[in-house]
Short mmCIF file of C-alpha atoms in Angstrom, two decimals:
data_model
loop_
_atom_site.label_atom_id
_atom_site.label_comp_id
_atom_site.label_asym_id
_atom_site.label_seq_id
_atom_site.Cartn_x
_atom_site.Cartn_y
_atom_site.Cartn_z
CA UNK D 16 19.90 119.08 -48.24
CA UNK D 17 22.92 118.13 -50.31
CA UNK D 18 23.08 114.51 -51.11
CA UNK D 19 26.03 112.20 -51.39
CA UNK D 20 26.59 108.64 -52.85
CA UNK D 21 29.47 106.40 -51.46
CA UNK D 22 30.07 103.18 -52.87
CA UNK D 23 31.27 100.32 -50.54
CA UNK D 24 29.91 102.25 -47.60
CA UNK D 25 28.57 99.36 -45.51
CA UNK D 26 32.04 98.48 -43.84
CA UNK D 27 35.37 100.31 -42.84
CA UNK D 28 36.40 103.58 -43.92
CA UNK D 29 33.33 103.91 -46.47
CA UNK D 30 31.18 103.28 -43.72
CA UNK D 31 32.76 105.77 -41.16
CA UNK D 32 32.54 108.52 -44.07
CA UNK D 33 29.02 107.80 -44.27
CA UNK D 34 28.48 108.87 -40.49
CA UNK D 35 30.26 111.26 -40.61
CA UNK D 36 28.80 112.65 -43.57
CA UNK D 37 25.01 111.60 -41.66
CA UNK D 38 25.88 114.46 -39.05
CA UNK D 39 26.82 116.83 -41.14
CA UNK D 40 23.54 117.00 -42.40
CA UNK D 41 23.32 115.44 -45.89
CA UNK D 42 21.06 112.82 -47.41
CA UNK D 43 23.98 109.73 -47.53
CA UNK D 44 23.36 106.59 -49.86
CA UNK D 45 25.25 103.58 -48.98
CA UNK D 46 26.40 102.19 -51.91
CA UNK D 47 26.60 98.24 -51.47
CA UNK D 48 26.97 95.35 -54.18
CA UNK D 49 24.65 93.20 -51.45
CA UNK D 50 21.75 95.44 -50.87
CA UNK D 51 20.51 93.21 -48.05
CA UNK D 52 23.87 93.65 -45.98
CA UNK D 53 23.47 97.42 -47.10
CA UNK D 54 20.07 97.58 -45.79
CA UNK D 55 21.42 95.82 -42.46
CA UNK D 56 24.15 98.50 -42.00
CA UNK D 57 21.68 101.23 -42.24
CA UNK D 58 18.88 99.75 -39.62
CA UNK D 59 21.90 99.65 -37.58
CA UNK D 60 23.04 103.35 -38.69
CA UNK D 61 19.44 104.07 -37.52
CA UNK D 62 19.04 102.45 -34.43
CA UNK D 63 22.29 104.49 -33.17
CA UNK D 64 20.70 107.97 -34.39
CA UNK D 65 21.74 108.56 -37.45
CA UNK D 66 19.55 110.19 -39.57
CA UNK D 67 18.59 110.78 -43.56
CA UNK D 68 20.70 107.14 -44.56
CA UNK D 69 19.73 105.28 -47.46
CA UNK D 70 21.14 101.68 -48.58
CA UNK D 71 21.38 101.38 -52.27
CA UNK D 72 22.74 98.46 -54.15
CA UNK D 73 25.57 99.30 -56.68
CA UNK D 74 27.84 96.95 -58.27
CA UNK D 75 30.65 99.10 -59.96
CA UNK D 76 31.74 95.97 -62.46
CA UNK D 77 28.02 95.51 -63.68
CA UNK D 78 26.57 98.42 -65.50
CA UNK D 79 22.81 97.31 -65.15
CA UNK D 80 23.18 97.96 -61.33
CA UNK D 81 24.89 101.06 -61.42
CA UNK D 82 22.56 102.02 -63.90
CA UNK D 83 19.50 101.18 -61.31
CA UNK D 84 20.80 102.87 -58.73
CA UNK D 85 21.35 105.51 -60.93
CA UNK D 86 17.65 105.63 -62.01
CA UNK D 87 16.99 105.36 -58.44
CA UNK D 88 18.57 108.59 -57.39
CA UNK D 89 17.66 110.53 -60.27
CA UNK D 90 13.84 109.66 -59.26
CA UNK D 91 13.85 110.52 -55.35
CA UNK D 92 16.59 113.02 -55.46
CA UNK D 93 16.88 114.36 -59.31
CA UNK D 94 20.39 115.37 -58.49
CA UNK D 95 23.34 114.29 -56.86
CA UNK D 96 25.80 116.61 -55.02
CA UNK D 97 28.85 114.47 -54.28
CA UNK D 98 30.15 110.60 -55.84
CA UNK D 99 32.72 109.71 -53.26
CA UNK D 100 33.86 106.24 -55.41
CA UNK D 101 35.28 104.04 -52.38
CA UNK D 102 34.61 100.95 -53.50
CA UNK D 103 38.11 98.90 -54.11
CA UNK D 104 39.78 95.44 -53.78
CA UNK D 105 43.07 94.47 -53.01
CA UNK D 106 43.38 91.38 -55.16
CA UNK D 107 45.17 88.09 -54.49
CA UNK D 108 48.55 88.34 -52.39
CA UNK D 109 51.50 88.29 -53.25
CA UNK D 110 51.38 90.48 -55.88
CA UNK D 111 54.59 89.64 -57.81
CA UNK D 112 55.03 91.44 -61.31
CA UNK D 113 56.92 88.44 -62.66
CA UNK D 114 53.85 85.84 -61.64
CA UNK D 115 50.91 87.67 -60.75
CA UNK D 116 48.30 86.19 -63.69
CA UNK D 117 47.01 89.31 -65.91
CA UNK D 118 43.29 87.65 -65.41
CA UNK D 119 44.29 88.77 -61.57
CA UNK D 120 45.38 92.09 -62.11
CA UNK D 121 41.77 92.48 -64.55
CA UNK D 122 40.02 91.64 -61.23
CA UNK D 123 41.58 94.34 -59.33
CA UNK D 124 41.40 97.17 -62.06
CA UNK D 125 38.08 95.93 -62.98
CA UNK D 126 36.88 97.45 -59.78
CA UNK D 127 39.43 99.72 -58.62
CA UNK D 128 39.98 101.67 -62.09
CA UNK D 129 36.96 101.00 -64.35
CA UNK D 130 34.66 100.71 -61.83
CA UNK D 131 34.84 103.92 -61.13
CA UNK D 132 35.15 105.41 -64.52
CA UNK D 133 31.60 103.16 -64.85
CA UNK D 134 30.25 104.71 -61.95
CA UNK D 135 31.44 108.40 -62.86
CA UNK D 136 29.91 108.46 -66.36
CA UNK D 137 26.63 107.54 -65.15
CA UNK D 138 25.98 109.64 -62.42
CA UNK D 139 27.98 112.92 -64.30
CA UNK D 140 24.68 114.39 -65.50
CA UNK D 141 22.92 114.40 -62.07
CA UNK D 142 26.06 115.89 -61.17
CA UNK D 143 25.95 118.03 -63.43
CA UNK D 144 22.97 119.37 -62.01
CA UNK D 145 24.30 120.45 -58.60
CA UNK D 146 25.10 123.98 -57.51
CA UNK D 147 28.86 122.52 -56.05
CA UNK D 148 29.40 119.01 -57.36
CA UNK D 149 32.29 116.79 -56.22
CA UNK D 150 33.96 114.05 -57.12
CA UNK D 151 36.62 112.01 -54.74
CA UNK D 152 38.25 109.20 -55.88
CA UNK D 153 39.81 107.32 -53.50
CA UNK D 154 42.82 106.47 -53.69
CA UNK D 155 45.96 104.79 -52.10
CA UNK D 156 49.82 105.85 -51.08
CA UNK D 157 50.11 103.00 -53.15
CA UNK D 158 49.11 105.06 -56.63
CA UNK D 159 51.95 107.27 -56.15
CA UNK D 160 55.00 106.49 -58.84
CA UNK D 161 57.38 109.26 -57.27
CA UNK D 162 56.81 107.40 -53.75
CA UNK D 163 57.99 104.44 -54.83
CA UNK D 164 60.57 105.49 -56.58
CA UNK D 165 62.33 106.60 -53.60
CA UNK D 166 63.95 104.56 -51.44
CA UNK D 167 63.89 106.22 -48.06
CA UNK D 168 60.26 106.22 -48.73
CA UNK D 169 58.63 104.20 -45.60
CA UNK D 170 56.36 101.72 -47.79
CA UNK D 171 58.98 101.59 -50.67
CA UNK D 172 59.02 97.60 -50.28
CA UNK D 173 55.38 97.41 -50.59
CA UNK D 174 55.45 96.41 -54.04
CA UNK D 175 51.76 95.39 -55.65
CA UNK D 176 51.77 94.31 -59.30
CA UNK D 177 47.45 94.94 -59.18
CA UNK D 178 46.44 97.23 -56.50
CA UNK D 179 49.28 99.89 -56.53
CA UNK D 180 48.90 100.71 -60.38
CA UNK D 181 45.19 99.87 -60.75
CA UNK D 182 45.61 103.15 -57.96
CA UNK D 183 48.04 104.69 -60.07
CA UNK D 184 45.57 104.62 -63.42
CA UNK D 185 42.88 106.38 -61.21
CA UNK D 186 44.91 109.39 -60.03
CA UNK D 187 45.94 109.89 -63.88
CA UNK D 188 42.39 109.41 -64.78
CA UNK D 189 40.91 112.11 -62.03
CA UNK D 190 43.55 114.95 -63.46
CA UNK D 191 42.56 114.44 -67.11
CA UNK D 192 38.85 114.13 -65.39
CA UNK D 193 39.12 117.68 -63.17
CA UNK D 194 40.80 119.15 -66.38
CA UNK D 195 37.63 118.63 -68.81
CA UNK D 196 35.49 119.69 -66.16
CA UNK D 197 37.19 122.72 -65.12
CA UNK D 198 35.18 125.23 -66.48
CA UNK D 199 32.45 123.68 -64.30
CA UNK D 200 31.91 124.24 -60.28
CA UNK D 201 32.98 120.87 -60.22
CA UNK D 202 35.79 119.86 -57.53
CA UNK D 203 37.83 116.56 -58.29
CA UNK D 204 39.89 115.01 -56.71
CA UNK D 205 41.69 111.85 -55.08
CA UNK D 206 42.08 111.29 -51.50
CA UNK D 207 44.37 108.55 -49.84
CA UNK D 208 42.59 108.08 -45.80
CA UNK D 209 46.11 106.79 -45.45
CA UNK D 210 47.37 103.36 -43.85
CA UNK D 211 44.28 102.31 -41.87
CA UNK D 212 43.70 99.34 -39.91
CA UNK D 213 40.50 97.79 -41.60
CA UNK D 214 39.41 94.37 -42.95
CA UNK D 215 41.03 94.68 -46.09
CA UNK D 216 44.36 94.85 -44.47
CA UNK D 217 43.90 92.52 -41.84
CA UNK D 218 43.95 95.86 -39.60
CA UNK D 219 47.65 95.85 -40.17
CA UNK D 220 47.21 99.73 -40.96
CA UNK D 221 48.23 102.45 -38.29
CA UNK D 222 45.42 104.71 -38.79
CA UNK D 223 41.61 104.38 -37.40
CA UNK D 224 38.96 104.65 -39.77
CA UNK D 225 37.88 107.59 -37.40
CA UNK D 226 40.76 109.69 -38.69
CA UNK D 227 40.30 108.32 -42.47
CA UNK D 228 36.94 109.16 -42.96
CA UNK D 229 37.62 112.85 -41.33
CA UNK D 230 40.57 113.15 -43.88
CA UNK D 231 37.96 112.22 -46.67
CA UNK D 232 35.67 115.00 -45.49
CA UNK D 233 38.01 117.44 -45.03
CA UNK D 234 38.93 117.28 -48.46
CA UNK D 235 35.24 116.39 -50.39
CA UNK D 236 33.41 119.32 -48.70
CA UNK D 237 35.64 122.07 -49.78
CA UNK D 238 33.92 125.60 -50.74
CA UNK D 239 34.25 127.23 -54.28
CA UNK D 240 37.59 128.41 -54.27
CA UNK D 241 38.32 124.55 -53.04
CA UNK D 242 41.13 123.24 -55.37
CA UNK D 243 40.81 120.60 -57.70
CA UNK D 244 42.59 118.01 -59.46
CA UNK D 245 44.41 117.04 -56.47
CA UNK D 246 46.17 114.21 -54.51
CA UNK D 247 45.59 114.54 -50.96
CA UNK D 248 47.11 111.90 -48.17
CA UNK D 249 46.68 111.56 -44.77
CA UNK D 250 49.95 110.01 -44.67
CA UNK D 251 51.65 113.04 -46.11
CA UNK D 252 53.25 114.41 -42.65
CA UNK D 253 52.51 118.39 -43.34
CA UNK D 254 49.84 120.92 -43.53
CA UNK D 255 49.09 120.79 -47.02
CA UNK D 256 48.14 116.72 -47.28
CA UNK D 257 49.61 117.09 -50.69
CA UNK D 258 51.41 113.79 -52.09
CA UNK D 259 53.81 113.88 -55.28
CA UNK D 260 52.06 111.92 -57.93
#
């Protein structure tokens, strides 16, 4: 049974992913910073059916707790197949370049950019250890600088001075990532689940998490010939799901 780690899995799109992932037979560890809401989510998860779910607590800004869960992986599963690194924050709003304080912007990349490098590191040799490891990062629409450098682009005015490039630092992170570990069976990439009407937008979003969390899959269970170093979209209105970077 392949096993799979999502952090921020106990609400929205993470969550989704998670039961998705539940019925396609893998061992799923919801990654939460509160274990006890974590734990809630999965006696829920349970009560409705869903099978092989385990709440784990993971902070990605504190490296004793990822280093914990870590431990606690290594010892029940001693390896992990896929690190789908969810977690994110949007940060205060408005985001204005000209006023938005740089202790702000921290926040957001704290979490959004470093927390997943964090997170990465530690789990890489327990990666390292699966037959077809993967690594999604996900990402936004947001990230992408030849997006919103276009004007007939449909979210060109939404400008963030924290989220978008705290986005835009992990897609350049996961190519120089998938390039070292290319020589490897390792797939890595960064998926955008697209515009999606959750609690961190207010549900402003078009998209249901339904759809997101499919997109996710679609692109984190790919076979061996599966490409890597990517930047998929669900907003990207073609076949491929390939956005510009």
């Amino acid at each position: 049974m392949k096993t799979v780690l999502i952090t921020g899995a106990n609400r929205s799109i993470g969550l989704e992913t998670a039961k998705q992932l539940s019925e396609k037979g893998l061992f799923v560890y919801v990654g939460s910073r509160n274990l006890a809401k974590g734990e809630e989510t999965v006696k829920e998860l349970t009560a409705q059916g869903f099978q092989n779910i385990k709440a784990i607590e993971i902070d990605v800004t504190n490296r004793e707790s990822i280093a914990k869960a870590k431990s606690s992986v290594e010892t029940e599963q001693g390896k992990l197949d896929i690190l789908i690194n969810n977690a994110g924050i949007l940060g205060v709003n408005p985001q204005t370049a000209a006023e938005t304080s740089v202790n702000d912007i921290r926040e957001v990349f704290d979490t959004n950019f470093f927390g997943v490098i964090n997170v990465t590191q530690a789990f890489l040799d327990l990666l390292k250890k699966s037959d077809s490891p993967r690594i999604s990062n996900i990402t936004s629409g947001l990230g992408s600088l030849t997006l919103h450098s276009d004007p007939e682009w449909k979210y060109y005015h939404v400008k963030t001075a924290a989220y978008g490039p705290s986005k835009s630092a992990l897609n350049a992170y996961t190519i120089t990532l998938a390039y070292e570990l290319r020589e490897l069976p390792f797939k890595v990439n960064v998926i955008d689940p697209g515009y999606t009407a959750t609690d961190f937008n207010g549900h402003s979003g078009p998209g249901s998490v339904e759809s997101a969390a499919s997109f996710i899959v679609k692109h984190t269970l790919t076979d061996e010939n599966g490409p890597t170093g990517q930047y998929f979209s669900n907003d990207i209105e073609d076949e491929t799901g390939i956005s510009p970077w």
